[in-house]
């Protein structure tokens, strides 16, 4: 596995990768419309190249956090970039007192989330023009 540097990045910097991987039928501007100013945003770098991104933000019930916008460049898949970003997002939410961390996980990415401790809590469902998903979650023992 490649050693990736994970660090905070701007939402703007993540948009081209998120658009290309997650929503190729939309524009970068369309991707920006679904962003939250409350999102904590991380990117994994291979040298100077941004190869994976993810966002996490408070969402839902008190103590609920939602992972969004996880995207890994095709050339970096299977090399630990997405795993590194996801692990850092989970650590951030846990440090902020998260009690439930959840996401709508694309079916092909299910194993990434399962390796991080999330479990499937829904039937598979289809998001139009995006594809099949599961709701996945991780319940934490953290209480504030």
XYZ file of N, CA, C and O in Angstrom:
576
model
N 0.834 -1.188 0.000
C 0.000 0.000 0.000
C 0.877 1.250 0.000
O 1.907 1.296 0.643
N 0.403 2.251 -0.693
C 1.084 3.530 -0.762
C 0.850 4.295 0.535
O -0.232 4.231 1.109
N 1.856 5.017 0.988
C 1.700 5.868 2.166
C 1.123 7.200 1.701
O 1.726 7.884 0.888
N -0.056 7.543 2.183
C -0.718 8.783 1.798
C -0.682 9.781 2.937
O -0.814 9.407 4.095
N -0.542 11.038 2.586
C -0.639 12.125 3.548
C -2.093 12.590 3.532
O -2.622 12.930 2.472
N -2.737 12.581 4.695
C -4.123 13.025 4.816
C -4.112 14.358 5.537
O -3.508 14.491 6.605
N -4.791 15.327 4.937
C -4.864 16.650 5.564
C -6.144 17.362 5.154
O -6.803 16.980 4.190
N -6.471 18.387 5.917
C -7.650 19.192 5.618
C -7.464 19.892 4.278
O -6.357 20.335 3.944
N -8.551 19.951 3.522
C -8.563 20.647 2.241
C -9.861 21.437 2.144
O -10.813 21.186 2.882
N -9.912 22.354 1.224
C -11.130 23.136 1.021
C -12.149 22.309 0.243
O -11.784 21.413 -0.535
N -13.403 22.609 0.453
C -14.454 21.970 -0.332
C -14.204 22.199 -1.818
O -14.360 21.287 -2.626
N -13.807 23.404 -2.161
C -13.576 23.749 -3.563
C -12.545 22.820 -4.211
O -12.737 22.361 -5.332
N -11.502 22.502 -3.476
C -10.450 21.643 -4.036
C -10.945 20.213 -4.282
O -10.435 19.513 -5.142
N -11.940 19.772 -3.521
C -12.442 18.401 -3.665
C -13.452 18.246 -4.800
O -13.733 17.126 -5.221
N -14.012 19.330 -5.256
C -15.129 19.245 -6.202
C -14.814 18.510 -7.500
O -15.614 17.669 -7.928
N -13.694 18.779 -8.158
C -13.454 18.058 -9.417
C -13.381 16.541 -9.237
O -13.951 15.801 -10.053
N -12.749 16.072 -8.189
C -12.660 14.629 -7.954
C -14.032 14.055 -7.594
O -14.443 13.018 -8.120
N -14.756 14.735 -6.713
C -16.090 14.251 -6.341
C -17.018 14.226 -7.550
O -17.784 13.280 -7.748
N -16.955 15.239 -8.388
C -17.812 15.281 -9.570
C -17.454 14.148 -10.530
O -18.324 13.424 -11.002
N -16.172 13.970 -10.797
C -15.738 12.949 -11.760
C -16.092 11.536 -11.302
O -16.532 10.708 -12.102
N -15.924 11.258 -10.015
C -16.125 9.901 -9.493
C -17.578 9.638 -9.108
O -18.112 8.571 -9.412
N -18.214 10.591 -8.441
C -19.530 10.351 -7.858
C -20.702 10.821 -8.712
O -21.773 10.227 -8.667
N -20.514 11.903 -9.424
C -21.636 12.504 -10.154
C -21.194 13.004 -11.531
O -21.290 14.198 -11.826
N -20.718 12.097 -12.370
C -20.226 12.533 -13.688
C -21.313 13.132 -14.584
O -20.993 13.845 -15.532
N -22.562 12.879 -14.252
C -23.680 13.423 -15.021
C -24.014 14.859 -14.607
O -24.898 15.479 -15.197
N -23.328 15.390 -13.615
C -23.558 16.754 -13.141
C -22.322 17.614 -13.409
O -21.256 17.109 -13.747
N -22.473 18.902 -13.190
C -21.349 19.815 -13.283
C -20.705 19.978 -11.905
O -21.312 19.634 -10.877
N -19.518 20.526 -11.877
C -18.850 20.831 -10.612
C -19.707 21.812 -9.807
O -19.804 21.697 -8.587
N -20.353 22.724 -10.485
C -21.219 23.691 -9.805
C -22.405 22.991 -9.140
O -22.820 23.358 -8.039
N -22.969 21.970 -9.813
C -24.061 21.201 -9.216
C -23.597 20.503 -7.940
O -24.329 20.459 -6.947
N -22.408 19.945 -7.962
C -21.848 19.263 -6.792
C -21.758 20.243 -5.621
O -22.081 19.905 -4.490
N -21.356 21.457 -5.896
C -21.201 22.475 -4.852
C -22.527 22.814 -4.174
O -22.539 23.174 -2.985
N -23.644 22.647 -4.874
C -24.951 23.005 -4.317
C -25.356 22.141 -3.131
O -26.163 22.558 -2.312
N -24.805 20.919 -3.021
C -25.181 20.008 -1.936
C -24.211 20.082 -0.755
O -24.314 19.287 0.162
N -23.296 20.997 -0.775
C -22.294 21.082 0.294
C -22.823 21.841 1.504
O -23.645 22.736 1.382
N -22.283 21.478 2.639
C -22.614 22.150 3.891
C -21.374 22.883 4.401
O -20.280 22.315 4.421
N -21.571 24.098 4.841
C -20.457 24.862 5.406
C -19.938 24.223 6.689
O -18.831 24.512 7.132
N -20.726 23.324 7.301
C -20.327 22.656 8.537
C -19.447 21.424 8.302
O -19.010 20.794 9.260
N -19.225 21.075 7.056
C -18.483 19.846 6.749
C -17.008 19.975 7.137
O -16.387 21.010 6.933
N -16.481 18.883 7.697
C -15.052 18.721 7.935
C -14.545 17.944 6.728
O -15.060 16.859 6.423
N -13.553 18.477 6.036
C -13.146 17.956 4.734
C -11.686 17.526 4.767
O -10.815 18.283 5.193
N -11.440 16.310 4.299
C -10.079 15.787 4.244
C -9.751 15.266 2.856
O -10.643 14.816 2.130
N -8.474 15.302 2.539
C -7.994 14.719 1.296
C -6.753 13.895 1.548
O -5.984 14.180 2.469
N -6.580 12.854 0.747
C -5.358 12.042 0.781
C -4.536 12.420 -0.436
O -5.060 12.516 -1.555
N -3.254 12.597 -0.202
C -2.347 13.020 -1.263
C -1.283 11.966 -1.508
O -0.752 11.370 -0.578
N -0.986 11.763 -2.780
C 0.155 10.965 -3.223
C 1.086 11.989 -3.855
O 0.852 12.443 -4.978
N 2.082 12.428 -3.086
C 2.891 13.573 -3.510
C 2.017 14.809 -3.480
O 1.378 15.103 -2.472
N 1.929 15.504 -4.607
C 1.087 16.699 -4.697
C -0.297 16.405 -5.231
O -1.138 17.300 -5.303
N -0.536 15.162 -5.629
C -1.805 14.813 -6.256
C -2.859 14.420 -5.216
O -2.639 13.535 -4.392
N -4.009 15.084 -5.288
C -5.158 14.749 -4.443
C -5.805 13.502 -5.031
O -6.313 13.527 -6.153
N -5.764 12.378 -4.282
C -6.232 11.098 -4.830
C -7.481 10.556 -4.143
O -8.107 9.628 -4.658
N -7.845 11.096 -2.987
C -9.073 10.662 -2.307
C -9.562 11.800 -1.428
O -8.759 12.571 -0.890
N -10.882 11.880 -1.292
C -11.488 12.935 -0.472
C -12.672 12.374 0.290
O -13.234 11.334 -0.076
N -13.058 13.078 1.332
C -14.257 12.733 2.081
C -14.658 13.886 2.981
O -13.826 14.712 3.356
N -15.933 13.921 3.316
C -16.497 14.946 4.181
C -17.258 14.256 5.302
O -17.796 13.164 5.109
N -17.313 14.912 6.443
C -18.158 14.431 7.535
C -18.726 15.650 8.242
O -18.067 16.705 8.327
N -19.965 15.517 8.704
C -20.620 16.660 9.343
C -21.704 16.178 10.298
O -22.241 15.084 10.124
N -22.006 16.992 11.306
C -23.129 16.650 12.167
C -24.395 16.555 11.317
O -24.620 17.379 10.428
N -25.200 15.530 11.577
C -26.410 15.339 10.777
C -27.359 14.426 11.542
O -26.936 13.411 12.080
N -28.628 14.797 11.551
C -29.632 13.951 12.193
C -29.727 14.212 13.678
O -29.601 15.339 14.153
N -29.901 13.127 14.408
C -30.100 13.202 15.854
C -28.861 13.767 16.557
O -27.773 13.745 15.993
N -29.008 14.270 17.799
C -27.828 14.708 18.553
C -26.801 13.575 18.609
O -27.147 12.423 18.862
N -25.562 13.910 18.324
C -24.505 12.909 18.298
C -24.400 12.181 16.966
O -23.541 11.320 16.803
N -25.263 12.528 16.010
C -25.219 11.910 14.687
C -24.287 12.662 13.747
O -24.295 13.891 13.710
N -23.476 11.923 13.020
C -22.559 12.494 12.031
C -22.711 11.705 10.738
O -22.854 10.481 10.765
N -22.643 12.391 9.617
C -22.812 11.754 8.309
C -21.562 11.905 7.455
O -21.031 13.002 7.292
N -21.119 10.791 6.914
C -20.025 10.778 5.948
C -20.635 11.044 4.579
O -21.627 10.437 4.206
N -20.000 11.926 3.823
C -20.482 12.262 2.481
C -19.298 12.424 1.547
O -18.186 12.675 1.974
N -19.571 12.321 0.281
C -18.590 12.702 -0.734
C -17.298 11.921 -0.746
O -16.281 12.433 -1.191
N -17.315 10.678 -0.270
C -16.103 9.855 -0.337
C -15.824 9.521 -1.801
O -16.664 8.933 -2.480
N -14.657 9.905 -2.280
C -14.295 9.637 -3.674
C -12.798 9.374 -3.755
O -12.000 10.099 -3.156
N -12.441 8.336 -4.507
C -11.040 7.987 -4.728
C -10.793 7.919 -6.224
O -11.578 7.304 -6.963
N -9.719 8.554 -6.670
C -9.354 8.503 -8.078
C -9.158 7.049 -8.499
O -8.587 6.254 -7.737
N -9.637 6.665 -9.666
C -9.481 5.274 -10.108
C -8.039 4.763 -10.016
O -7.816 3.615 -9.632
N -7.069 5.600 -10.295
C -5.664 5.180 -10.254
C -5.164 4.891 -8.842
O -4.136 4.238 -8.666
N -5.894 5.369 -7.826
C -5.462 5.194 -6.435
C -6.265 4.129 -5.691
O -5.969 3.828 -4.540
N -7.252 3.534 -6.334
C -8.091 2.546 -5.657
C -7.280 1.317 -5.275
O -6.396 0.885 -6.009
N -7.586 0.794 -4.087
C -6.901 -0.394 -3.602
C -5.527 -0.123 -3.026
O -4.798 -1.051 -2.696
N -5.173 1.144 -2.867
C -3.847 1.509 -2.367
C -3.890 2.195 -1.007
O -2.885 2.717 -0.546
N -5.065 2.220 -0.376
C -5.169 2.741 0.979
C -5.574 4.190 1.112
O -5.743 4.677 2.236
N -5.765 4.907 0.016
C -6.104 6.331 0.100
C -7.485 6.543 0.713
O -7.653 7.357 1.629
N -8.484 5.825 0.222
C -9.833 5.959 0.772
C -9.903 5.511 2.215
O -10.557 6.139 3.046
N -9.200 4.431 2.524
C -9.152 3.931 3.901
C -8.551 4.974 4.834
O -9.037 5.184 5.946
N -7.494 5.642 4.373
C -6.849 6.667 5.191
C -7.778 7.841 5.458
O -7.873 8.334 6.588
N -8.482 8.293 4.424
C -9.419 9.406 4.596
C -10.554 8.996 5.529
O -10.889 9.721 6.467
N -11.140 7.832 5.284
C -12.255 7.379 6.113
C -11.844 7.245 7.576
O -12.562 7.699 8.477
N -10.694 6.676 7.841
C -10.220 6.537 9.220
C -10.060 7.877 9.910
O -10.435 8.039 11.077
N -9.531 8.849 9.195
C -9.345 10.184 9.776
C -10.685 10.888 9.996
O -10.862 11.596 10.995
N -11.641 10.682 9.097
C -12.976 11.261 9.296
C -13.648 10.660 10.527
O -14.241 11.386 11.338
N -13.557 9.349 10.675
C -14.153 8.680 11.839
C -13.498 9.161 13.132
O -14.188 9.395 14.134
N -12.185 9.316 13.126
C -11.474 9.794 14.315
C -11.915 11.207 14.674
O -12.101 11.532 15.855
N -12.096 12.059 13.661
C -12.544 13.427 13.918
C -13.929 13.428 14.567
O -14.154 14.107 15.570
N -14.854 12.670 13.982
C -16.215 12.638 14.528
C -16.219 12.081 15.949
O -16.919 12.603 16.826
N -15.446 11.040 16.191
C -15.377 10.464 17.542
C -14.839 11.493 18.533
O -15.359 11.617 19.648
N -13.825 12.246 18.127
C -13.257 13.272 19.002
C -14.264 14.386 19.292
O -14.189 15.042 20.334
N -15.212 14.575 18.381
C -16.254 15.587 18.557
C -17.467 15.049 19.305
O -18.464 15.750 19.453
N -17.411 13.791 19.733
C -18.497 13.232 20.528
C -19.550 12.466 19.750
O -20.647 12.230 20.265
N -19.237 12.067 18.533
C -20.209 11.322 17.726
C -20.660 10.062 18.452
O -19.850 9.365 19.064
N -21.949 9.790 18.375
C -22.511 8.558 18.921
C -22.968 7.628 17.803
O -23.030 6.423 17.989
N -23.294 8.200 16.678
C -23.683 7.423 15.489
C -23.076 8.101 14.275
O -23.284 9.294 14.054
N -22.320 7.346 13.510
C -21.737 7.842 12.269
C -22.363 7.010 11.154
O -22.362 5.781 11.224
N -22.903 7.659 10.141
C -23.634 6.935 9.112
C -23.345 7.509 7.730
O -22.785 8.595 7.587
N -23.746 6.744 6.732
C -23.609 7.195 5.348
C -24.539 6.399 4.450
O -25.020 5.327 4.822
N -24.784 6.940 3.279
C -25.373 6.192 2.179
C -24.183 5.690 1.370
O -23.553 6.458 0.647
N -23.852 4.429 1.530
C -22.662 3.852 0.904
C -23.020 3.226 -0.435
O -23.966 2.433 -0.514
N -22.256 3.559 -1.443
C -22.436 2.890 -2.729
C -22.148 1.408 -2.540
O -21.204 1.035 -1.839
N -22.950 0.588 -3.143
C -22.800 -0.857 -2.993
C -21.369 -1.331 -3.284
O -20.825 -2.114 -2.510
N -20.709 -0.849 -4.355
C -19.338 -1.324 -4.593
C -18.331 -0.918 -3.503
O -17.268 -1.519 -3.393
N -18.660 0.103 -2.693
C -17.757 0.566 -1.634
C -18.083 -0.042 -0.275
O -17.438 0.290 0.722
N -19.031 -0.942 -0.238
C -19.475 -1.524 1.036
C -18.317 -2.075 1.860
O -18.232 -1.835 3.064
N -17.400 -2.794 1.239
C -16.303 -3.412 1.997
C -15.380 -2.368 2.625
O -14.844 -2.601 3.709
N -15.199 -1.225 1.996
C -14.392 -0.147 2.580
C -14.971 0.257 3.930
O -14.258 0.350 4.932
N -16.265 0.456 3.968
C -16.930 0.875 5.197
C -16.966 -0.247 6.232
O -16.790 -0.004 7.428
N -17.173 -1.467 5.778
C -17.183 -2.589 6.717
C -15.821 -2.772 7.378
O -15.749 -3.029 8.589
N -14.754 -2.597 6.638
C -13.408 -2.707 7.230
C -13.182 -1.639 8.298
O -12.394 -1.838 9.223
N -13.885 -0.520 8.179
C -13.763 0.572 9.155
C -14.723 0.401 10.331
O -14.735 1.231 11.236
N -15.534 -0.655 10.309
C -16.426 -0.930 11.434
C -17.878 -0.567 11.226
O -18.704 -0.805 12.117
N -18.237 0.015 10.095
C -19.637 0.323 9.835
C -20.358 -0.953 9.426
O -19.746 -1.880 8.908
N -21.661 -0.976 9.678
C -22.441 -2.147 9.284
C -23.678 -1.695 8.517
O -24.181 -0.578 8.710
N -24.155 -2.555 7.660
C -25.343 -2.281 6.850
C -26.566 -2.285 7.756
O -26.752 -3.214 8.551
N -27.410 -1.251 7.629
C -28.631 -1.166 8.437
C -29.870 -0.929 7.578
O -30.913 -0.536 8.102
N -29.758 -1.188 6.276
C -30.910 -1.018 5.389
C -30.863 -2.073 4.295
O -29.841 -2.728 4.085
N -31.957 -2.178 3.602
C -31.971 -2.937 2.363
C -31.243 -2.103 1.310
O -31.117 -0.882 1.447
N -30.769 -2.760 0.276
C -30.152 -2.019 -0.826
C -31.219 -1.158 -1.496
O -32.371 -1.585 -1.640
N -30.856 0.065 -1.875
C -31.781 0.959 -2.566
C -31.036 1.662 -3.689
O -29.801 1.733 -3.686
N -31.779 2.159 -4.637
C -31.220 2.785 -5.830
C -31.420 4.296 -5.759
O -32.537 4.771 -5.527
N -30.337 5.040 -5.944
C -30.444 6.486 -6.099
C -30.408 6.756 -7.606
O -29.450 6.354 -8.281
N -31.431 7.395 -8.138
C -31.494 7.619 -9.583
C -30.226 8.298 -10.117
O -29.701 9.225 -9.517
N -29.728 7.765 -11.224
C -28.549 8.271 -11.941
C -27.253 8.103 -11.155
O -26.201 8.530 -11.601
N -27.318 7.490 -9.964
C -26.117 7.322 -9.154
C -25.833 5.849 -8.907
O -24.693 5.421 -8.954
N -26.874 5.065 -8.605
C -26.673 3.642 -8.458
C -27.107 3.087 -7.118
O -27.676 3.791 -6.278
N -26.824 1.782 -6.891
C -27.271 1.103 -5.676
C -26.463 1.507 -4.439
O -25.245 1.718 -4.516
N -27.168 1.586 -3.311
C -26.579 2.012 -2.034
C -27.153 1.199 -0.880
O -28.210 0.585 -1.000
N -26.464 1.286 0.246
C -26.949 0.817 1.540
C -26.749 1.951 2.539
O -25.781 2.702 2.433
N -27.628 2.055 3.536
C -27.331 2.902 4.683
C -26.433 2.059 5.584
O -26.719 0.905 5.865
N -25.319 2.649 6.004
C -24.386 1.972 6.897
C -24.139 2.874 8.092
O -24.228 4.102 7.985
N -23.835 2.268 9.231
C -23.603 3.066 10.430
C -22.580 2.416 11.355
O -22.334 1.216 11.284
N -22.047 3.265 12.195
C -21.147 2.851 13.267
C -21.670 3.520 14.528
O -21.790 4.749 14.585
N -22.005 2.736 15.518
C -22.416 3.265 16.824
C -21.160 3.323 17.690
O -20.409 2.353 17.778
N -20.940 4.452 18.316
C -19.766 4.607 19.164
C -20.190 4.586 20.620
O -21.350 4.808 20.951
N -19.237 4.331 21.479
C -19.511 4.288 22.921
C -19.356 5.664 23.553
O -19.576 5.823 24.737
N -18.963 6.648 22.751
C -18.686 7.980 23.285
C -19.950 8.645 23.781
O -20.957 8.677 23.113
N -19.904 9.202 24.944
C -21.011 9.979 25.500
C -20.420 11.277 26.039
O -19.432 11.270 26.734
N -21.074 12.368 25.735
C -20.616 13.660 26.244
C -21.402 14.053 27.446
O -22.533 13.772 27.625
